[in-house]
Coordinates of C-alpha atoms in Angstrom, one line a residue:
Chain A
X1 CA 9.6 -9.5 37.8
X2 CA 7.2 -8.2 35.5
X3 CA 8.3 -8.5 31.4
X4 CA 8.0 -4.9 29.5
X5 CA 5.1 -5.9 27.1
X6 CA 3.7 -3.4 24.1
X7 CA -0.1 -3.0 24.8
X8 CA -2.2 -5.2 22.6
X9 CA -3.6 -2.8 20.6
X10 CA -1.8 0.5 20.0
X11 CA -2.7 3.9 17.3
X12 CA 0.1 5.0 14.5
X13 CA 1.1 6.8 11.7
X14 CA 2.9 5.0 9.0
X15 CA 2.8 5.1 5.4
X16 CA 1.2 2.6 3.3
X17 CA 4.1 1.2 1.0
X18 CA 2.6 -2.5 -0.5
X19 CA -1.2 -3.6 -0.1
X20 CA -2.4 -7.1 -1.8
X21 CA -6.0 -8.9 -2.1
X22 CA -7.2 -11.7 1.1
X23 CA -10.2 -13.7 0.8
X24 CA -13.8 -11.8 -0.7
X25 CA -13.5 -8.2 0.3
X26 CA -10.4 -8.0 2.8
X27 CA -7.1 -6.4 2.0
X28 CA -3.4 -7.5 3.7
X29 CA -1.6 -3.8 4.3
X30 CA 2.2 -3.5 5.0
X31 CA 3.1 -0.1 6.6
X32 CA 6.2 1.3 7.5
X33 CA 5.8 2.8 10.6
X34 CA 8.5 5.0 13.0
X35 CA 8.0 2.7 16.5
X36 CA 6.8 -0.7 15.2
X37 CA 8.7 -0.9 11.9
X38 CA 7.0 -2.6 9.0
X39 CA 3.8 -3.6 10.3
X40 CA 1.9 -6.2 8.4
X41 CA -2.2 -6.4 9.0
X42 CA -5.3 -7.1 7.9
X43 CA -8.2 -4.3 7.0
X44 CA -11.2 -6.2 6.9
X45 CA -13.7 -5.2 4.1
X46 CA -11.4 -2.7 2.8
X47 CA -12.7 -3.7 -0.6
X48 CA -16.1 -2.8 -0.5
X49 CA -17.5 0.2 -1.9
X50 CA -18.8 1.1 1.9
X51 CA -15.9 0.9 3.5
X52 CA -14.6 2.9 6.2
X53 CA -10.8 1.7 5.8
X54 CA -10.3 1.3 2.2
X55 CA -9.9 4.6 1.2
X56 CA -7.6 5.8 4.0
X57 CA -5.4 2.7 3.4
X58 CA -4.1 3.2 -0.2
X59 CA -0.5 3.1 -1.4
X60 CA 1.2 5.9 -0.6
X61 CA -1.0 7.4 1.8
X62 CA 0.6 8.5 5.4
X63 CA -2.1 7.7 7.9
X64 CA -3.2 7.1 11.3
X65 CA -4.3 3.5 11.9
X66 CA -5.2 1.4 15.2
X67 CA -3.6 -1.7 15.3
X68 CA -4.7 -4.7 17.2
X69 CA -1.6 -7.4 17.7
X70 CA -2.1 -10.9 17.3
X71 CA 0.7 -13.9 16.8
X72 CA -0.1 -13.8 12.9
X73 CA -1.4 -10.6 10.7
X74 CA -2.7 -7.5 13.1
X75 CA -5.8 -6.1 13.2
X76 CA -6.0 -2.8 11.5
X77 CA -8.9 -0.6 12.4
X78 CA -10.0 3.2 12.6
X79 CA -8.0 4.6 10.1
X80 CA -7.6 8.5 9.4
X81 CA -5.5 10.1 6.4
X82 CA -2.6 12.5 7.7
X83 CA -1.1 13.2 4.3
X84 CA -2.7 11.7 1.3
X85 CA 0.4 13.1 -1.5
X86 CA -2.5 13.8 -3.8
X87 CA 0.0 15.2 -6.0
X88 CA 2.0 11.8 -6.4
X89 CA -1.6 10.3 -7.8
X90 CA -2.2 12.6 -10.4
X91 CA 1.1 12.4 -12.6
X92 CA 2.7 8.9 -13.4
X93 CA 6.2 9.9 -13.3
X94 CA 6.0 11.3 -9.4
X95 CA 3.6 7.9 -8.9
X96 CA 6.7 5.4 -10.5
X97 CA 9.5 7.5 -8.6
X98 CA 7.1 7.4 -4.9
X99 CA 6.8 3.7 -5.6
X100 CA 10.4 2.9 -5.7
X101 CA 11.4 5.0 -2.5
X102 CA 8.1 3.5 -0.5
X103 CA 9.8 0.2 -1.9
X104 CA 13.1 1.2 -0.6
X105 CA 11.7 2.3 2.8
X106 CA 10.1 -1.2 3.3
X107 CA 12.9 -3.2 2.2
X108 CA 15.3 -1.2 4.4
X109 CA 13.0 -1.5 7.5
X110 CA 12.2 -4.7 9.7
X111 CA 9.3 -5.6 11.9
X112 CA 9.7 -4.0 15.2
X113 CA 12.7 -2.5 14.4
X114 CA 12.0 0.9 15.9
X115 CA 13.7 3.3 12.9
X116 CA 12.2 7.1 13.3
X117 CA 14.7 8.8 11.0
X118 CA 13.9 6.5 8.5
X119 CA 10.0 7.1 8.7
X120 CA 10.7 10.9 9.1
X121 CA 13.3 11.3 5.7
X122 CA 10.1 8.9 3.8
X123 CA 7.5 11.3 4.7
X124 CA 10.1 14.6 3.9
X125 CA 10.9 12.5 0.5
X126 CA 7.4 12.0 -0.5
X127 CA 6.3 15.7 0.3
X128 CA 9.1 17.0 -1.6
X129 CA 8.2 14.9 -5.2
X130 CA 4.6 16.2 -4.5
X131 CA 5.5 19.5 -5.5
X132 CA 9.4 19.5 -6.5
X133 CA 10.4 20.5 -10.2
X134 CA 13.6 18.4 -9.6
X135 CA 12.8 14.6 -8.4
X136 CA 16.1 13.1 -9.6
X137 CA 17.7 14.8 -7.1
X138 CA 15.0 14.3 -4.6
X139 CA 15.7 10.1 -5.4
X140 CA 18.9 10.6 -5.0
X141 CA 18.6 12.5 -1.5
X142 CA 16.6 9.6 -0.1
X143 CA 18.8 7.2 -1.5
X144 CA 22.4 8.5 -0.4
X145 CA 20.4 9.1 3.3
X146 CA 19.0 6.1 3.3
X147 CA 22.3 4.5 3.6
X148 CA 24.0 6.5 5.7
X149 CA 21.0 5.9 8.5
X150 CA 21.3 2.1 7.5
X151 CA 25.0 2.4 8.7
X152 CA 26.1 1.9 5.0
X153 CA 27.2 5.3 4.3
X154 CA 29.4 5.8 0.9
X155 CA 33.0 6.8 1.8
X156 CA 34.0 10.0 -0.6
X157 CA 36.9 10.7 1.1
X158 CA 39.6 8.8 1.1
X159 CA 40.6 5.5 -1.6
X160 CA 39.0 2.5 0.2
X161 CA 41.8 0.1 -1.7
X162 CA 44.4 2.1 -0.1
X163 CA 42.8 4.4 2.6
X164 CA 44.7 7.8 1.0
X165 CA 42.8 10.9 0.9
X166 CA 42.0 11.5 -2.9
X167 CA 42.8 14.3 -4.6
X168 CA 40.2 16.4 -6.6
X169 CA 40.4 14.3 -9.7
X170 CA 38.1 11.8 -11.5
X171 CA 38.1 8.1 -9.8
X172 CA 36.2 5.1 -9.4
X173 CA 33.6 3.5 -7.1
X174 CA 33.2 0.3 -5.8
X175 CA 30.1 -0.6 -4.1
X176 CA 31.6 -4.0 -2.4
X177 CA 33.8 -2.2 -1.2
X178 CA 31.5 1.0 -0.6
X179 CA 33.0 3.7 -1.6
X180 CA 35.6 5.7 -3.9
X181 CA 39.2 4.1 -5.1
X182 CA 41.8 5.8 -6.9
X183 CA 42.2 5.9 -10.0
X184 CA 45.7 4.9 -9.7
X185 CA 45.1 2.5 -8.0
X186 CA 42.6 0.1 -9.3
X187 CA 42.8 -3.2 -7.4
X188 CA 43.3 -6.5 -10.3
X189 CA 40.6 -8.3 -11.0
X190 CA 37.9 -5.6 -9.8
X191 CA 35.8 -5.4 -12.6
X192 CA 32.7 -3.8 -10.8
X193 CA 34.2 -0.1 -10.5
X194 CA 32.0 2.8 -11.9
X195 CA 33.2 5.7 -13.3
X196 CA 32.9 8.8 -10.6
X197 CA 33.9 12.1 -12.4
X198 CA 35.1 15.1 -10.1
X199 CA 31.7 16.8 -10.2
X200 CA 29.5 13.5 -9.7
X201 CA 31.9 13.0 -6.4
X202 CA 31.2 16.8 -5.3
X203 CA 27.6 16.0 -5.8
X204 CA 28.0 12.6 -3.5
X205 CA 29.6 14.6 -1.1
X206 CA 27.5 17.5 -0.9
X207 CA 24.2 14.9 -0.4
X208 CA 25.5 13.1 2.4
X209 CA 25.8 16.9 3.9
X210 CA 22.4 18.9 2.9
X211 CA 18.9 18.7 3.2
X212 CA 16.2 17.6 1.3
X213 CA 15.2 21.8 0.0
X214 CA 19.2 22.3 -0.4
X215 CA 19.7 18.8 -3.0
X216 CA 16.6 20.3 -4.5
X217 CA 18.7 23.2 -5.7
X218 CA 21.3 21.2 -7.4
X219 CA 20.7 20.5 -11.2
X220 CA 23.3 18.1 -12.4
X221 CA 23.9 17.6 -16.3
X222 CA 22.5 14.5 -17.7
X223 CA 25.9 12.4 -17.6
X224 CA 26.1 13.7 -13.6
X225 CA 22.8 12.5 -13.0
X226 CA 23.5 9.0 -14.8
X227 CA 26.9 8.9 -12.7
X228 CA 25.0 9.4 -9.5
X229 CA 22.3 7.3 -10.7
X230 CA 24.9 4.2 -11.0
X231 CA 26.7 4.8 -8.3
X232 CA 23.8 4.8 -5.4
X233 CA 21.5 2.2 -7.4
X234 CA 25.0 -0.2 -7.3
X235 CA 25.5 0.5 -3.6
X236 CA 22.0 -0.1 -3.0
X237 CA 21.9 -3.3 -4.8
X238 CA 24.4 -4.1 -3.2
X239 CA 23.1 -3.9 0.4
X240 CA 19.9 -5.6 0.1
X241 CA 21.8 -8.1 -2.0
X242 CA 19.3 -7.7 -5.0
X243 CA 17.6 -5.0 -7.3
X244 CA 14.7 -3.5 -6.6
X245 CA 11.0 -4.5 -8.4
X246 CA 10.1 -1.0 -8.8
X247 CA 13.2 0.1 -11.0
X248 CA 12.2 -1.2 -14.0
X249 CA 8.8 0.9 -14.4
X250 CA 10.6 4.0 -13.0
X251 CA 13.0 3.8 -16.2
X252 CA 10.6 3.3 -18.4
X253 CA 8.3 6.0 -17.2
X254 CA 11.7 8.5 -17.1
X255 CA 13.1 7.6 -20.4
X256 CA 9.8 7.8 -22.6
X257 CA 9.0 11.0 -24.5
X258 CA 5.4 11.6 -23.9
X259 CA 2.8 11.7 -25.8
X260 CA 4.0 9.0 -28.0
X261 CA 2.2 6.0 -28.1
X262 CA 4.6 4.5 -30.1
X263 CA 7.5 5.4 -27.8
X264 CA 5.4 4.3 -24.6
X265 CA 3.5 0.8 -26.2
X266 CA 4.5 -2.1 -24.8
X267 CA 7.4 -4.2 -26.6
X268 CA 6.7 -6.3 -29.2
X269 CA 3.2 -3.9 -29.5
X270 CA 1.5 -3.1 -33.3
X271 CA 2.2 0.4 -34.5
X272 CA -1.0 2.5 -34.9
X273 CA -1.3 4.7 -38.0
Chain B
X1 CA 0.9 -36.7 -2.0
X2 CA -0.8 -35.9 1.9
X3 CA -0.6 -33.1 3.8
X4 CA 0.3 -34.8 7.1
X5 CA 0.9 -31.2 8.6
X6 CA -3.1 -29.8 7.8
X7 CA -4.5 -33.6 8.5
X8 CA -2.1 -35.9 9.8
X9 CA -4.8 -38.3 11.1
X10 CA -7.2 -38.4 8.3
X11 CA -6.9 -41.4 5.3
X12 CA -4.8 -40.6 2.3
X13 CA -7.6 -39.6 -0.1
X14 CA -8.9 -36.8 2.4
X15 CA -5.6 -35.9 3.0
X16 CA -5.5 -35.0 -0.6
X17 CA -8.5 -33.3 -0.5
X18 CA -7.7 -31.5 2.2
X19 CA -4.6 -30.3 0.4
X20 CA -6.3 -29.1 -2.4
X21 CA -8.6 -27.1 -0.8
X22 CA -6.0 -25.5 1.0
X23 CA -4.2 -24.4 -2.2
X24 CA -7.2 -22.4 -2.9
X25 CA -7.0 -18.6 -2.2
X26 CA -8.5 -18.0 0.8
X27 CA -9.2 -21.0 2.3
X28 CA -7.2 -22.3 6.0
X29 CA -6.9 -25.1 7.1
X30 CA -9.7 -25.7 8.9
X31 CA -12.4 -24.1 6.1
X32 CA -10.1 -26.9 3.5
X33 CA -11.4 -29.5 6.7
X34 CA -14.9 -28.2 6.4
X35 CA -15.6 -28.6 2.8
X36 CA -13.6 -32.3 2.2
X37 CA -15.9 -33.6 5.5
X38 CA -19.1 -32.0 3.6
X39 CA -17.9 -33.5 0.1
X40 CA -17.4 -36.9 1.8
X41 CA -21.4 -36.3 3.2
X42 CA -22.3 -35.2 -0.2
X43 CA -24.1 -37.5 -3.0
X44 CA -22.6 -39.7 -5.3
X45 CA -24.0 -37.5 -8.2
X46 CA -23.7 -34.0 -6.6
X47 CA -20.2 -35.2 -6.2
X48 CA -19.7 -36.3 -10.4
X49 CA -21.0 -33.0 -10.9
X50 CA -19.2 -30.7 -8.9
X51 CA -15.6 -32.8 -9.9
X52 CA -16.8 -32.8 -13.5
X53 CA -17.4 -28.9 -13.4
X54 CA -14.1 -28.2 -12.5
X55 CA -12.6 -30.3 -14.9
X56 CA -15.0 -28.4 -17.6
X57 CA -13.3 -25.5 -16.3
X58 CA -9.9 -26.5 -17.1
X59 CA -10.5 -28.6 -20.5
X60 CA -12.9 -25.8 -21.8
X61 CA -12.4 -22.6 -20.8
X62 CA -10.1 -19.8 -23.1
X63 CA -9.0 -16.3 -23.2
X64 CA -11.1 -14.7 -25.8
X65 CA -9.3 -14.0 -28.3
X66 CA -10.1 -10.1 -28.7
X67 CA -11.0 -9.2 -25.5
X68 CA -9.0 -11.8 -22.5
X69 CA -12.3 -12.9 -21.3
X70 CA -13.1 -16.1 -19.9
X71 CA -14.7 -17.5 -23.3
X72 CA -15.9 -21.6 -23.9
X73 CA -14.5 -20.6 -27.8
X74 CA -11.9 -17.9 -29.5
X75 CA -14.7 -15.3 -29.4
X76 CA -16.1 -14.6 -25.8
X77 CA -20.1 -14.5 -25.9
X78 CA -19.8 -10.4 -25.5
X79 CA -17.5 -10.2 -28.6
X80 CA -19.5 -12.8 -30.7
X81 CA -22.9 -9.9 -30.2
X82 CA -24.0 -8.4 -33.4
X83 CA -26.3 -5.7 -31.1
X84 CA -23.2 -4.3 -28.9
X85 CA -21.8 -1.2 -29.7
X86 CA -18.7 -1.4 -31.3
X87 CA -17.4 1.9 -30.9
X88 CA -17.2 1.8 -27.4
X89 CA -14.2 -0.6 -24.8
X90 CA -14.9 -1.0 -21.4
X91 CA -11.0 -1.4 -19.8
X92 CA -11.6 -3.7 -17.2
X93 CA -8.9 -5.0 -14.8
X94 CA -10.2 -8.6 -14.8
X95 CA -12.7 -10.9 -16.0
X96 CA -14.9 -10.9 -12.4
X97 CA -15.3 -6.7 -13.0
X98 CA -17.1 -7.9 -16.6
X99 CA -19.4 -9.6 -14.6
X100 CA -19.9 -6.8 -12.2
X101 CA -20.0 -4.1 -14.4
X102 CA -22.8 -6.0 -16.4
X103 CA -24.5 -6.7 -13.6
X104 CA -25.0 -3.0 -13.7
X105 CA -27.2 -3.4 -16.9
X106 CA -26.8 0.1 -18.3
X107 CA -23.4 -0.6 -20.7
X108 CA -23.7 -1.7 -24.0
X109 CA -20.5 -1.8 -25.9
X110 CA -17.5 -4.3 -25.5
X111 CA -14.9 -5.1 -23.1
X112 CA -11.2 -5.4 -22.5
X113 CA -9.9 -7.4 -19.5
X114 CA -6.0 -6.3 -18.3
X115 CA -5.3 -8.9 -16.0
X116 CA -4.0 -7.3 -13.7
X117 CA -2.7 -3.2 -13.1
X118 CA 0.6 -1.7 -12.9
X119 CA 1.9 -2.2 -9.6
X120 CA 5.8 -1.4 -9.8
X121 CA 6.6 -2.6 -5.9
X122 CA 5.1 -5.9 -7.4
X123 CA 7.4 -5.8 -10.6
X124 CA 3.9 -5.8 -12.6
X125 CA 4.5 -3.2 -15.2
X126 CA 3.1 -2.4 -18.9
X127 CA 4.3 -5.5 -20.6
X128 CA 2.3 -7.9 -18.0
X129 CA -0.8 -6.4 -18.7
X130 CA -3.1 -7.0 -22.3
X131 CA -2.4 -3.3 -23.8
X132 CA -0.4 -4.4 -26.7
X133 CA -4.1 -6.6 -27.5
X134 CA -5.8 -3.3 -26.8
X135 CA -3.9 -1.4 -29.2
X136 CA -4.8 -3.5 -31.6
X137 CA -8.7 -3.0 -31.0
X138 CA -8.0 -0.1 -32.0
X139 CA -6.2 0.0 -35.1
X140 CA -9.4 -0.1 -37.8
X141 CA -10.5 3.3 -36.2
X142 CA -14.1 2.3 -35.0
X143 CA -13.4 2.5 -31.4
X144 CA -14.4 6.0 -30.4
X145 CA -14.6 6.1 -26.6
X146 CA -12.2 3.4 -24.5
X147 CA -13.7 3.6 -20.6
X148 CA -11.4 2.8 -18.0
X149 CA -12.6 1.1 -15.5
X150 CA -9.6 0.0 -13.5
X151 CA -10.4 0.0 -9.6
X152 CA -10.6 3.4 -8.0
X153 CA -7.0 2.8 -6.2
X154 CA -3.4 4.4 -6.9
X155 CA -2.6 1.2 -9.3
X156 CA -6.0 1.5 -10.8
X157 CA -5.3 5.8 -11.5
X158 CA -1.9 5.0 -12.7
X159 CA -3.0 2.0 -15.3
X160 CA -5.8 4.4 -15.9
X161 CA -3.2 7.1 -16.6
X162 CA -0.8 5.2 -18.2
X163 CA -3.4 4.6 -20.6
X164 CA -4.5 7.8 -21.6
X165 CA -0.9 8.3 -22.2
X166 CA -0.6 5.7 -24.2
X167 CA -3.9 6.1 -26.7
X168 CA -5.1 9.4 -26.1
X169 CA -2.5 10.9 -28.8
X170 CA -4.8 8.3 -31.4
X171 CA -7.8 10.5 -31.2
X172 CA -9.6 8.1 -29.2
X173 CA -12.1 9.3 -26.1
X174 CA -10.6 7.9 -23.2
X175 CA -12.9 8.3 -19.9
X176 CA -13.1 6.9 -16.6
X177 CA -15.7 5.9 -14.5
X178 CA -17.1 8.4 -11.8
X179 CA -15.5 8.5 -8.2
X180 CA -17.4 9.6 -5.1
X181 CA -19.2 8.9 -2.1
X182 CA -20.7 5.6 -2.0
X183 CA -24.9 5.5 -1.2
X184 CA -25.3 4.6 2.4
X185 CA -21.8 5.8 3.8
X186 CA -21.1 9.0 6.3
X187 CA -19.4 12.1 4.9
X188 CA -17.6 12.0 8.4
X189 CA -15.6 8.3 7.7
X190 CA -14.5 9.5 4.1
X191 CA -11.1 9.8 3.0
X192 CA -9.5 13.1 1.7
X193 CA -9.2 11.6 -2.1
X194 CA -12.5 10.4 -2.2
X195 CA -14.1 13.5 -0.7
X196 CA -12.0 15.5 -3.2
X197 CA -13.0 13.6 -6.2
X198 CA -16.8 13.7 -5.0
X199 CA -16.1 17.2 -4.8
X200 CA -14.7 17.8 -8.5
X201 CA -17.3 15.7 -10.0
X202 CA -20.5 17.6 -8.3
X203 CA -23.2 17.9 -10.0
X204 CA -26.5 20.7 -10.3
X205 CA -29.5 18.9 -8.2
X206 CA -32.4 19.1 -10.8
X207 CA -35.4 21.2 -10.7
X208 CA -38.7 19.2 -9.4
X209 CA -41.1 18.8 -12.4
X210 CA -43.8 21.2 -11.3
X211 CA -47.3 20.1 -12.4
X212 CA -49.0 23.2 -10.9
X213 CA -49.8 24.3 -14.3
X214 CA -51.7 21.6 -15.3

């Protein structure tokens, strides 16, 4: 009987979500991809100023890329730029929130784990904080998505302590035990539950429902927004078991008035008169 | 202690070698093989020298203390010259694009090396780079141009950003180098971004010098 074998060297699209430095001039380029899943690989001279790959194979960039298999780090050759997000490149804000849902895609994925809804909700996320005057709900989208296609979708329905329907009231969420509990009937000794207000739960309910254009529309007030903010980040964390690296500069890019140097320097940094 | 894994076969002391040749970025197995077999070839005085440059290397070698050069003292060779231009920072990621960038031979002024760009999937952000020692470059007011020369890739424009951001509100210039086409490479194999920016930063062809006249 002949074994089902994936050709040697195959073309395709995938979205470049980490790239580091190997040897003089190569680069090593992980790619989350909708068939292959992440796909690690080498571009060989991508450094130099000549190159044909370098430029196509930048962070953030969906492309089209041949890929030649081999037991350790693939090949990756003729490269071509689908969708470059130039508007995620221009403005630091869109760059630090792109960088923490590429991060999220690539931690969420797994080599040759075939995951096209995945790949298609990255590319619809990354459009939509090209050009969207709303990316915390955008974040939010991807992230509340993101775990329902992971199989780790947030109950909002019913107490997961007790299994009752809730009522239309305020509660609390756990994310070990993934999703809502009563406020009546917080378990002893639980001492990770988040607040969930009544609105912050409609908005939880309504993303696991809409589309990426619809959870545009939404424009929660600033405690809302923190609420959500918690409450996804916590069952996220919870998940992969860890944080994520790209939080931290995400905050800080969010939280900093611009155009203040003083507000933006790094700690401990001199003030300038 | 020796690799037995890399050279389970060869004597302790090339074992070591071996090892520590490995460690280095960028070298396998086999190249870590190559080089301890040509040591062992190589003469008794090539050998002092090249195991007595490395440990120059590590006994000598600083950050300079204004710019985070490579310097043999607290002032880097750049920063100690009275005929650079002062008013004028080269932002540099690190201390290999000094070299390259002098190698250039048209820039005069001084340098600042980062050590590294803000790459949040890494967890690299503001704090891990040199900016709070390039703020305070700036404080005395003499610095009228910083050039960012971070590397022409979405870490490099968003350092490069992040920058601006960051000292552009001080009155200070704050430029970056020219992106484009590179010489010798086919419009037909370049990338959207790079086409784009070749694009934005056109410039007129001049006029031949006619000598007709005279």
């Amino acid at each position: 009987m002949t074994s089902k074998r994936r050709p040697v060297t195959y073309t395709t699209d995938g979205v470049v979500v980490r790239t580091s430095n190997l040897g003089e001039a190569d680069r090593i380029i992980t790619l989350v991809t909708p068939i292959h899943g992440v796909v690690r690989g080498v571009a060989k001279a991508a450094r130099k100023p000549g190159s044909k790959l370098g430029g196509h194979l930048d962070l953030l960039k969906h492309v089209s890329v041949s890929i030649r298999e081999t037991r350790t780090l693939h090949g990756l050759s003729q490269a071509a730029t689908v969708n470059g997000f130039r508007g995620l490149r221009n403005d630091l804000d869109k760059f630090s929130r792109a960088s923490y849902v590429s991060e999220m895609a690539e931690r969420f994925s797994v080599e040759n784990g075939a995951n096209q809804p995945l790949f298609r909700l990255l590319i619809a996320v990354l459009a939509s904080l090209e050009t969207t005057d709303n990316p915390e709900m955008a974040i939010h989208f991807f992230e509340m998505r993101l775990l329902q296609l992971s199989g780790f979708a947030p109950e909002l329905s019913k107490c997961v302590e007790t299994g009752v329907v809730l009522e239309p009231a305020n509660h609390l969420y756990s994310a070990d035990r993934g999703g809502l509990v009563n406020n009546e009937s917080r378990p002893v000794g639980e001492s990770a539950l988040l607040p969930a207000g009544l609105n912050t739960i409609k908005l939880l309910r309504f993303l696991s429902k809409t589309d990426i254009q619809q959870a545009g529309v939404m424009k929660p007030s600033e405690g809302e927004n923190r609420q959500l903010s918690r409450i996804l980040r916590a069952q996220i964390h919870h998940v992969l078991d860890r944080g994520l690296r790209s939080e931290a500069f995400m905050d800080e890019v969010r939280s900093r008035p611009s155009h203040n140097s003083e507000a933006i320097a790094p700690d401990n940094s001199v003030s300038i008169e | 202690m020796a690799n037995s894994e890399i050279a389970p076969s060869a004597a302790p002391p090339v074992a070591r070698l071996i090892e520590a040749f490995h460690r280095l970025p960028g070298i396998g197995p086999k190249s870590a093989q190559r080089l301890t077999y040509h040591l062992i070839r190589m003469p008794q005085d090539e050998a002092e020298e090249f195991a007595a440059a490395i440990l120059g290397v590590k006994e000598r070698v600083v950050l300079c203390e204004t710019c985070a050069n490579i310097a043999e003292a607290a002032e880097c060779v750049i920063c100690g010259d009275l005929q650079r231009d002062n008013s004028r920072i080269c932002v540099v990621e690190e201390p290999l694009d000094v070299v390259a960038v002098e190698r250039a031979r048209v820039y005069s002024g001084k340098y600042h090396v980062l050590h590294g760009v803000i790459s949040p999937v890494n967890g690299i952000g503001p704090n891990d780079l040199k900016l709070r020692e390039l703020l305070e470059r700036l404080r005395d007011g003499k610095v009228k141009e910083v050039i960012v020369a971070t590397n022409p890739n979405l870490e490099g424009e968003a350092t490069a950003m992040y920058i601006q951001q960051l000292i552009g509100p001080l009155g200070v210039s704050v430029t970056r180098l020219a992106r484009g086409l590179p010489s010798g490479s086919d419009i037909e194999y370049a990338d959207d971004s790079t086409l784009a920016h070749a694009l934005e930063s056109r410039s007129e062809i001049p006029s031949p010098q006619t000598d007709a006249s005279s």
